[in-house]
PDB file of C-alpha atoms in Angstrom:
ATOM      1  CA  MET T  28     -18.481 127.951  27.392  1.00  0.00           C
ATOM      2  CA  TYR T  29     -15.209 127.653  25.242  1.00  0.00           C
ATOM      3  CA  GLY T  30     -11.889 126.062  26.145  1.00  0.00           C
ATOM      4  CA  PRO T  31     -11.352 124.261  28.999  1.00  0.00           C
ATOM      5  CA  PRO T  32     -13.716 124.512  32.313  1.00  0.00           C
ATOM      6  CA  THR T  33     -12.604 126.721  35.232  1.00  0.00           C
ATOM      7  CA  ARG T  34     -14.151 127.307  38.644  1.00  0.00           C
ATOM      8  CA  ALA T  35     -15.603 130.573  37.576  1.00  0.00           C
ATOM      9  CA  ASN T  36     -17.668 129.154  34.764  1.00  0.00           C
ATOM     10  CA  LEU T  37     -18.311 125.695  35.800  1.00  0.00           C
ATOM     11  CA  GLU T  38     -21.505 126.529  38.244  1.00  0.00           C
ATOM     12  CA  ASP T  39     -23.004 128.550  35.462  1.00  0.00           C
ATOM     13  CA  THR T  40     -22.801 125.576  32.970  1.00  0.00           C
ATOM     14  CA  GLN T  41     -24.236 122.696  35.643  1.00  0.00           C
ATOM     15  CA  PRO T  42     -28.059 123.427  34.938  1.00  0.00           C
ATOM     16  CA  LEU T  43     -27.177 123.213  31.558  1.00  0.00           C
ATOM     17  CA  PHE T  44     -25.169 119.925  31.445  1.00  0.00           C
ATOM     18  CA  GLN T  45     -27.271 118.215  33.685  1.00  0.00           C
ATOM     19  CA  ALA T  46     -30.729 119.277  31.364  1.00  0.00           C
ATOM     20  CA  LEU T  47     -29.057 118.128  28.168  1.00  0.00           C
ATOM     21  CA  THR T  48     -27.683 114.398  29.751  1.00  0.00           C
ATOM     22  CA  ASN T  49     -31.181 114.173  31.595  1.00  0.00           C
ATOM     23  CA  LEU T  50     -32.583 114.078  27.881  1.00  0.00           C
ATOM     24  CA  ALA T  51     -29.775 111.926  26.524  1.00  0.00           C
ATOM     25  CA  SER T  52     -30.518 108.569  25.558  1.00  0.00           C
ATOM     26  CA  LEU T  53     -26.632 107.557  26.492  1.00  0.00           C
ATOM     27  CA  ILE T  54     -25.548 106.567  29.807  1.00  0.00           C
ATOM     28  CA  VAL T  55     -23.680 109.519  31.247  1.00  0.00           C
ATOM     29  CA  CYS T  56     -21.834 109.892  34.527  1.00  0.00           C
ATOM     30  CA  ILE T  57     -18.826 111.642  36.278  1.00  0.00           C
ATOM     31  CA  ILE T  58     -16.682 109.406  38.174  1.00  0.00           C
ATOM     32  CA  ARG T  59     -14.413 110.761  40.489  1.00  0.00           C
ATOM     33  CA  LYS T  60     -10.593 109.573  40.524  1.00  0.00           C
ATOM     34  CA  ASP T  61     -11.178 107.365  43.884  1.00  0.00           C
ATOM     35  CA  GLY T  62     -13.776 105.381  41.553  1.00  0.00           C
ATOM     36  CA  SER T  63     -16.855 107.127  43.538  1.00  0.00           C
ATOM     37  CA  CYS T  64     -19.538 108.092  41.204  1.00  0.00           C
ATOM     38  CA  MET T  65     -19.992 112.213  41.477  1.00  0.00           C
ATOM     39  CA  TYR T  66     -22.798 112.376  38.972  1.00  0.00           C
ATOM     40  CA  GLY T  67     -25.179 110.270  36.618  1.00  0.00           C
ATOM     41  CA  ASN T  68     -27.998 110.685  34.580  1.00  0.00           C
ATOM     42  CA  PRO T  69     -30.998 108.761  35.100  1.00  0.00           C
ATOM     43  CA  ASN T  70     -30.108 106.139  32.599  1.00  0.00           C
ATOM     44  CA  TRP T  71     -27.436 105.414  34.555  1.00  0.00           C
ATOM     45  CA  TRP T  72     -29.116 104.758  37.647  1.00  0.00           C
ATOM     46  CA  ALA T  73     -31.745 102.978  35.869  1.00  0.00           C
ATOM     47  CA  MET T  74     -28.803 100.450  34.000  1.00  0.00           C
ATOM     48  CA  THR T  75     -27.394 100.425  37.209  1.00  0.00           C
ATOM     49  CA  GLY T  76     -29.805  99.696  39.803  1.00  0.00           C
ATOM     50  CA  LEU T  77     -27.875 101.873  42.001  1.00  0.00           C
ATOM     51  CA  ARG T  78     -29.194 104.833  44.488  1.00  0.00           C
ATOM     52  CA  PRO T  79     -27.173 108.179  44.141  1.00  0.00           C
ATOM     53  CA  GLU T  80     -26.314 107.962  47.852  1.00  0.00           C
ATOM     54  CA  GLU T  81     -24.810 104.448  47.335  1.00  0.00           C
ATOM     55  CA  ALA T  82     -22.917 105.278  44.322  1.00  0.00           C
ATOM     56  CA  SER T  83     -21.445 108.645  46.154  1.00  0.00           C
ATOM     57  CA  SER T  84     -19.963 106.388  48.712  1.00  0.00           C
ATOM     58  CA  GLN T  85     -19.005 103.153  47.145  1.00  0.00           C
ATOM     59  CA  ASN T  86     -17.031 102.328  44.241  1.00  0.00           C
ATOM     60  CA  TRP T  87     -19.438 101.923  41.103  1.00  0.00           C
ATOM     61  CA  PHE T  88     -17.744  98.605  40.059  1.00  0.00           C
ATOM     62  CA  GLN T  89     -20.400  96.770  42.203  1.00  0.00           C
ATOM     63  CA  ALA T  90     -22.616  97.403  39.374  1.00  0.00           C
ATOM     64  CA  VAL T  91     -20.261  95.503  37.037  1.00  0.00           C
ATOM     65  CA  HIS T  92     -20.748  91.800  36.218  1.00  0.00           C
ATOM     66  CA  PRO T  93     -18.676  89.770  38.605  1.00  0.00           C
ATOM     67  CA  GLU T  94     -17.213  88.169  35.725  1.00  0.00           C
ATOM     68  CA  ASP T  95     -15.947  91.244  34.209  1.00  0.00           C
ATOM     69  CA  ARG T  96     -15.174  93.155  36.999  1.00  0.00           C
ATOM     70  CA  GLU T  97     -11.771  92.451  37.702  1.00  0.00           C
ATOM     71  CA  ARG T  98     -10.837  93.175  33.878  1.00  0.00           C
ATOM     72  CA  VAL T  99     -12.472  96.548  34.318  1.00  0.00           C
ATOM     73  CA  ALA T 100     -11.188  97.445  37.711  1.00  0.00           C
ATOM     74  CA  HIS T 101      -7.480  96.799  35.654  1.00  0.00           C
ATOM     75  CA  SER T 102      -7.724  98.636  33.050  1.00  0.00           C
ATOM     76  CA  TRP T 103      -9.664 101.711  34.875  1.00  0.00           C
ATOM     77  CA  ASN T 104      -6.949 101.953  37.323  1.00  0.00           C
ATOM     78  CA  GLU T 105      -4.150 101.738  34.467  1.00  0.00           C
ATOM     79  CA  ALA T 106      -6.002 105.009  32.992  1.00  0.00           C
ATOM     80  CA  THR T 107      -6.732 106.927  35.670  1.00  0.00           C
ATOM     81  CA  GLN T 108      -2.695 106.153  36.785  1.00  0.00           C
ATOM     82  CA  SER T 109      -1.641 107.536  33.654  1.00  0.00           C
ATOM     83  CA  GLU T 110      -4.608 110.379  33.775  1.00  0.00           C
ATOM     84  CA  GLY T 111      -5.067 108.967  29.904  1.00  0.00           C
ATOM     85  CA  GLU T 112      -8.692 108.305  28.610  1.00  0.00           C
ATOM     86  CA  TRP T 113     -10.075 104.954  29.251  1.00  0.00           C
ATOM     87  CA  ARG T 114     -12.283 102.656  26.699  1.00  0.00           C
ATOM     88  CA  GLY T 115     -14.017  99.218  27.406  1.00  0.00           C
ATOM     89  CA  GLU T 116     -16.577  96.683  26.656  1.00  0.00           C
ATOM     90  CA  PHE T 117     -18.149  95.226  29.779  1.00  0.00           C
ATOM     91  CA  ARG T 118     -21.645  93.878  31.215  1.00  0.00           C
ATOM     92  CA  LEU T 119     -23.348  95.763  33.875  1.00  0.00           C
ATOM     93  CA  GLU T 120     -25.735  94.183  36.130  1.00  0.00           C
ATOM     94  CA  ASN T 121     -28.419  95.743  38.241  1.00  0.00           C
ATOM     95  CA  VAL T 122     -29.569  94.558  41.357  1.00  0.00           C
ATOM     96  CA  ASP T 123     -32.561  92.805  39.749  1.00  0.00           C
ATOM     97  CA  GLY T 124     -29.816  90.462  38.074  1.00  0.00           C
ATOM     98  CA  LYS T 125     -30.589  92.485  34.587  1.00  0.00           C
ATOM     99  CA  THR T 126     -27.495  92.453  32.135  1.00  0.00           C
ATOM    100  CA  THR T 127     -26.777  95.242  30.138  1.00  0.00           C
ATOM    101  CA  TRP T 128     -23.616  95.134  27.561  1.00  0.00           C
ATOM    102  CA  VAL T 129     -22.284  98.226  27.346  1.00  0.00           C
ATOM    103  CA  LEU T 130     -19.562 100.331  25.137  1.00  0.00           C
ATOM    104  CA  GLY T 131     -17.882 102.790  27.669  1.00  0.00           C
ATOM    105  CA  PHE T 132     -15.797 105.932  27.111  1.00  0.00           C
ATOM    106  CA  ALA T 133     -14.163 108.182  29.730  1.00  0.00           C
ATOM    107  CA  SER T 134     -12.336 111.317  29.328  1.00  0.00           C
ATOM    108  CA  PRO T 135     -10.418 112.911  32.072  1.00  0.00           C
ATOM    109  CA  LEU T 136     -11.604 116.253  33.658  1.00  0.00           C
ATOM    110  CA  ARG T 137      -9.254 119.311  34.546  1.00  0.00           C
ATOM    111  CA  ILE T 138     -10.257 122.587  36.085  1.00  0.00           C
ATOM    112  CA  ASP T 139      -8.208 125.357  35.767  1.00  0.00           C
ATOM    113  CA  GLN T 140      -5.501 123.137  34.548  1.00  0.00           C
ATOM    114  CA  GLU T 141      -5.229 121.419  37.847  1.00  0.00           C
ATOM    115  CA  PRO T 142      -4.490 117.559  38.259  1.00  0.00           C
ATOM    116  CA  VAL T 143      -7.333 115.236  36.823  1.00  0.00           C
ATOM    117  CA  THR T 144     -10.196 115.374  39.548  1.00  0.00           C
ATOM    118  CA  GLY T 145     -12.305 112.550  37.966  1.00  0.00           C
ATOM    119  CA  TYR T 146     -13.994 111.050  34.224  1.00  0.00           C
ATOM    120  CA  LEU T 147     -16.797 112.008  31.943  1.00  0.00           C
ATOM    121  CA  GLY T 148     -17.682 108.658  31.469  1.00  0.00           C
ATOM    122  CA  ILE T 149     -20.083 107.905  28.031  1.00  0.00           C
ATOM    123  CA  HIS T 150     -21.760 104.284  28.004  1.00  0.00           C
ATOM    124  CA  VAL T 151     -23.332 102.746  24.893  1.00  0.00           C
ATOM    125  CA  ASP T 152     -25.839  99.949  25.342  1.00  0.00           C
ATOM    126  CA  ILE T 153     -24.845  97.505  22.844  1.00  0.00           C
ATOM    127  CA  SER T 154     -26.327  94.185  23.948  1.00  0.00           C
ATOM    128  CA  ALA T 155     -28.405  94.272  20.593  1.00  0.00           C
ATOM    129  CA  LEU T 156     -24.944  93.844  19.174  1.00  0.00           C
ATOM    130  CA  LYS T 157     -23.733  91.130  21.505  1.00  0.00           C
ATOM    131  CA  ALA T 158     -26.754  89.111  20.974  1.00  0.00           C
ATOM    132  CA  ALA T 159     -26.522  89.199  16.949  1.00  0.00           C
ATOM    133  CA  GLU T 160     -22.675  88.037  17.270  1.00  0.00           C
ATOM    134  CA  ASN T 161     -23.495  85.268  19.751  1.00  0.00           C
ATOM    135  CA  GLN T 162     -26.023  84.244  17.358  1.00  0.00           C
ATOM    136  CA  LEU T 163     -23.536  84.155  14.558  1.00  0.00           C
ATOM    137  CA  LEU T 164     -21.014  82.514  16.978  1.00  0.00           C
ATOM    138  CA  ALA T 165     -23.757  79.397  17.681  1.00  0.00           C
ATOM    139  CA  SER T 166     -24.668  79.280  13.907  1.00  0.00           C
ATOM    140  CA  GLU T 167     -21.111  79.253  12.827  1.00  0.00           C
ATOM    141  CA  ARG T 168     -20.518  76.152  15.797  1.00  0.00           C
ATOM    142  CA  ARG T 169     -23.682  74.591  14.501  1.00  0.00           C
ATOM    143  CA  TYR T 170     -21.981  74.345  10.927  1.00  0.00           C
ATOM    144  CA  ALA T 171     -18.929  73.308  12.089  1.00  0.00           C
ATOM    145  CA  GLU T 172     -20.575  70.210  13.964  1.00  0.00           C
ATOM    146  CA  LEU T 173     -22.897  69.385  10.866  1.00  0.00           C
ATOM    147  CA  LEU T 174     -19.823  69.466   8.898  1.00  0.00           C
ATOM    148  CA  THR T 175     -18.090  66.938  11.244  1.00  0.00           C
ATOM    149  CA  ALA T 176     -21.175  64.831  11.482  1.00  0.00           C
ATOM    150  CA  VAL T 177     -21.752  64.117   7.972  1.00  0.00           C
ATOM    151  CA  THR T 178     -18.313  64.562   6.375  1.00  0.00           C
ATOM    152  CA  ALA T 179     -15.002  62.499   6.883  1.00  0.00           C
ATOM    153  CA  TYR T 180     -12.673  65.156   5.398  1.00  0.00           C
ATOM    154  CA  ARG T 181     -13.030  68.959   5.564  1.00  0.00           C
ATOM    155  CA  TYR T 182     -10.834  71.710   4.205  1.00  0.00           C
ATOM    156  CA  SER T 183     -11.168  75.518   3.861  1.00  0.00           C
ATOM    157  CA  VAL T 184      -9.739  77.813   1.003  1.00  0.00           C
ATOM    158  CA  GLU T 185      -9.035  81.400   1.661  1.00  0.00           C
ATOM    159  CA  VAL T 186      -9.573  83.678  -1.183  1.00  0.00           C
ATOM    160  CA  GLN T 187      -8.044  86.997  -2.610  1.00  0.00           C
ATOM    161  CA  ASN T 188      -8.540  88.864  -5.607  1.00  0.00           C
ATOM    162  CA  GLY T 189     -10.031  85.842  -7.237  1.00  0.00           C
ATOM    163  CA  PHE T 190      -7.270  83.213  -6.386  1.00  0.00           C
ATOM    164  CA  SER T 191      -6.722  80.716  -3.550  1.00  0.00           C
ATOM    165  CA  VAL T 192      -3.990  81.780  -1.333  1.00  0.00           C
ATOM    166  CA  ALA T 193      -3.982  79.142   1.581  1.00  0.00           C
ATOM    167  CA  THR T 194      -5.321  76.122   2.323  1.00  0.00           C
ATOM    168  CA  GLN T 195      -6.893  74.094   5.868  1.00  0.00           C
ATOM    169  CA  HIS T 196      -7.222  70.790   6.140  1.00  0.00           C
ATOM    170  CA  SER T 197      -9.107  68.705   8.978  1.00  0.00           C
ATOM    171  CA  ALA T 198      -7.585  65.690  10.699  1.00  0.00           C
ATOM    172  CA  GLY T 199      -9.950  63.724   8.643  1.00  0.00           C
ATOM    173  CA  CYS T 200      -8.091  64.025   5.267  1.00  0.00           C
ATOM    174  CA  THR T 201      -5.573  61.571   6.788  1.00  0.00           C
ATOM    175  CA  PRO T 202      -8.169  58.176   6.954  1.00  0.00           C
ATOM    176  CA  THR T 203      -9.288  59.469   3.588  1.00  0.00           C
ATOM    177  CA  THR T 204      -6.253  60.367   1.609  1.00  0.00           C
ATOM    178  CA  GLY T 205      -3.739  58.981   3.747  1.00  0.00           C
ATOM    179  CA  TYR T 206      -1.881  62.269   3.785  1.00  0.00           C
ATOM    180  CA  THR T 207      -1.575  64.699   7.013  1.00  0.00           C
ATOM    181  CA  PRO T 208      -2.801  68.129   7.698  1.00  0.00           C
ATOM    182  CA  GLU T 209       1.213  69.031   7.340  1.00  0.00           C
ATOM    183  CA  ASP T 210       1.512  67.317   3.957  1.00  0.00           C
ATOM    184  CA  TYR T 211      -0.898  69.897   2.673  1.00  0.00           C
ATOM    185  CA  ARG T 212       0.902  72.922   4.413  1.00  0.00           C
ATOM    186  CA  ARG T 213       4.359  71.798   2.737  1.00  0.00           C
ATOM    187  CA  ARG T 214       2.528  71.387  -0.446  1.00  0.00           C
ATOM    188  CA  PRO T 215       0.291  73.594  -1.018  1.00  0.00           C
ATOM    189  CA  PHE T 216      -1.200  72.216  -4.353  1.00  0.00           C
ATOM    190  CA  LEU T 217      -1.194  68.483  -3.379  1.00  0.00           C
ATOM    191  CA  TRP T 218      -4.857  68.763  -3.078  1.00  0.00           C
ATOM    192  CA  PHE T 219      -5.038  69.013  -6.715  1.00  0.00           C
ATOM    193  CA  GLU T 220      -2.240  66.604  -7.803  1.00  0.00           C
ATOM    194  CA  MET T 221      -4.051  63.859  -5.610  1.00  0.00           C
ATOM    195  CA  VAL T 222      -7.083  64.279  -8.277  1.00  0.00           C
ATOM    196  CA  HIS T 223      -6.673  61.265 -10.694  1.00  0.00           C
ATOM    197  CA  PRO T 224      -5.337  62.562 -13.834  1.00  0.00           C
ATOM    198  CA  GLU T 225      -8.505  61.726 -15.671  1.00  0.00           C
ATOM    199  CA  ASP T 226     -11.034  63.676 -13.357  1.00  0.00           C
ATOM    200  CA  ARG T 227      -8.485  66.534 -13.450  1.00  0.00           C
ATOM    201  CA  GLU T 228      -9.389  68.908 -16.025  1.00  0.00           C
ATOM    202  CA  ARG T 229     -13.197  68.727 -14.459  1.00  0.00           C
ATOM    203  CA  VAL T 230     -11.794  69.573 -11.019  1.00  0.00           C
ATOM    204  CA  ARG T 231     -10.129  72.429 -12.392  1.00  0.00           C
ATOM    205  CA  SER T 232     -13.220  73.700 -14.050  1.00  0.00           C
ATOM    206  CA  HIS T 233     -15.255  73.240 -11.078  1.00  0.00           C
ATOM    207  CA  VAL T 234     -13.046  75.385  -8.815  1.00  0.00           C
ATOM    208  CA  ASN T 235     -12.720  77.880 -11.298  1.00  0.00           C
ATOM    209  CA  ARG T 236     -16.638  78.170 -11.494  1.00  0.00           C
ATOM    210  CA  VAL T 237     -16.537  78.680  -7.677  1.00  0.00           C
ATOM    211  CA  LEU T 238     -13.523  81.327  -7.797  1.00  0.00           C
ATOM    212  CA  ALA T 239     -15.938  83.243 -10.358  1.00  0.00           C
ATOM    213  CA  ASN T 240     -18.595  83.440  -7.825  1.00  0.00           C
ATOM    214  CA  GLU T 241     -20.800  80.819  -9.532  1.00  0.00           C
ATOM    215  CA  GLN T 242     -23.266  78.513  -7.521  1.00  0.00           C
ATOM    216  CA  VAL T 243     -21.850  74.862  -8.253  1.00  0.00           C
ATOM    217  CA  PRO T 244     -23.143  71.260  -7.575  1.00  0.00           C
ATOM    218  CA  PRO T 245     -21.318  68.702  -5.343  1.00  0.00           C
ATOM    219  CA  ILE T 246     -18.908  67.336  -7.729  1.00  0.00           C
ATOM    220  CA  GLU T 247     -17.759  63.535  -7.666  1.00  0.00           C
ATOM    221  CA  HIS T 248     -14.356  62.681  -8.609  1.00  0.00           C
ATOM    222  CA  ARG T 249     -11.634  60.021  -7.877  1.00  0.00           C
ATOM    223  CA  ILE T 250      -8.274  60.840  -5.870  1.00  0.00           C
ATOM    224  CA  ILE T 251      -5.180  58.901  -5.649  1.00  0.00           C
ATOM    225  CA  ARG T 252      -4.452  58.085  -2.235  1.00  0.00           C
ATOM    226  CA  LYS T 253      -0.558  58.177  -0.460  1.00  0.00           C
ATOM    227  CA  ASP T 254      -0.348  54.791  -0.579  1.00  0.00           C
ATOM    228  CA  GLY T 255      -1.449  54.289  -4.320  1.00  0.00           C
ATOM    229  CA  GLY T 256      -5.171  53.070  -3.667  1.00  0.00           C
ATOM    230  CA  ILE T 257      -7.976  54.724  -5.709  1.00  0.00           C
ATOM    231  CA  ARG T 258     -10.949  56.547  -3.916  1.00  0.00           C
ATOM    232  CA  TRP T 259     -14.191  57.947  -4.967  1.00  0.00           C
ATOM    233  CA  VAL T 260     -15.282  60.742  -2.965  1.00  0.00           C
ATOM    234  CA  ARG T 261     -18.395  63.923  -3.545  1.00  0.00           C
ATOM    235  CA  ASP T 262     -16.903  67.227  -2.639  1.00  0.00           C
ATOM    236  CA  THR T 263     -19.455  69.804  -1.537  1.00  0.00           C
ATOM    237  CA  VAL T 264     -18.379  73.668  -1.392  1.00  0.00           C
ATOM    238  CA  VAL T 265     -20.081  76.161   1.041  1.00  0.00           C
ATOM    239  CA  CYS T 266     -18.762  79.415  -0.007  1.00  0.00           C
ATOM    240  CA  HIS T 267     -18.404  82.545   2.081  1.00  0.00           C
ATOM    241  CA  PHE T 268     -18.432  86.249   0.881  1.00  0.00           C
ATOM    242  CA  ASP T 269     -17.920  89.686   2.731  1.00  0.00           C
ATOM    243  CA  GLU T 270     -20.219  92.836   2.815  1.00  0.00           C
ATOM    244  CA  ASN T 271     -19.718  93.678  -0.833  1.00  0.00           C
ATOM    245  CA  GLN T 272     -20.265  89.624  -1.910  1.00  0.00           C
ATOM    246  CA  THR T 273     -16.720  89.109  -2.846  1.00  0.00           C
ATOM    247  CA  LEU T 274     -15.551  85.675  -2.426  1.00  0.00           C
ATOM    248  CA  ILE T 275     -13.261  85.628   0.587  1.00  0.00           C
ATOM    249  CA  ARG T 276     -13.221  81.605   1.491  1.00  0.00           C
ATOM    250  CA  TYR T 277     -14.710  78.415   0.415  1.00  0.00           C
ATOM    251  CA  ASP T 278     -15.393  75.239   2.850  1.00  0.00           C
ATOM    252  CA  GLY T 279     -15.461  71.801   1.127  1.00  0.00           C
TER     253      GLY T 279
END
């Protein structure tokens, strides 16, 4: 069948459509414009835990996780009112309480150029991806907590094309250096200006090695506080790279 479906050829293609979707590893469904489910492949029923007779008369949103239901319903209503496509990430929760993260797409269905009668929905199980994202977030939180626990002063330097372009300084910079985070925002090179003159060349060389993607050990040097006092600090750098192993940020 080529072109949009018509009532004349729709019945001829229905068995083929059902056979193909039964074999598909994706979740496939046809949702009427009122939100009730007209068709679902085996993966749809297994994922939602609904029975066909339930979904045909009740809104399929009952299978959406309660915490996501209002958001999904709102975006779905916007799509159906405009008769446009729909897309969203959300959780499905079956009757046994099992939760599955899915990425859903829905395209409007028209027959014989008539108004939209429903939507063809395709859902992809992204639970493994979400688990990996959560693991990464948890790791980053642990890293931040560890830095907070073992250091008095943290900073982060954004790097582009081998040059530092922006810095952020934690509130711990004030008791250590006497300067506030706002001071560093106003004076981009304050971090270097406060290094003791006798240590600046060594610190400059250290930073250049970091920007050159070299692994460097911690460095100890003196800083001159805002009040003129001198303090020794130990600076440990942790580098962050993109997928091409290009330095994009380092924390210290």
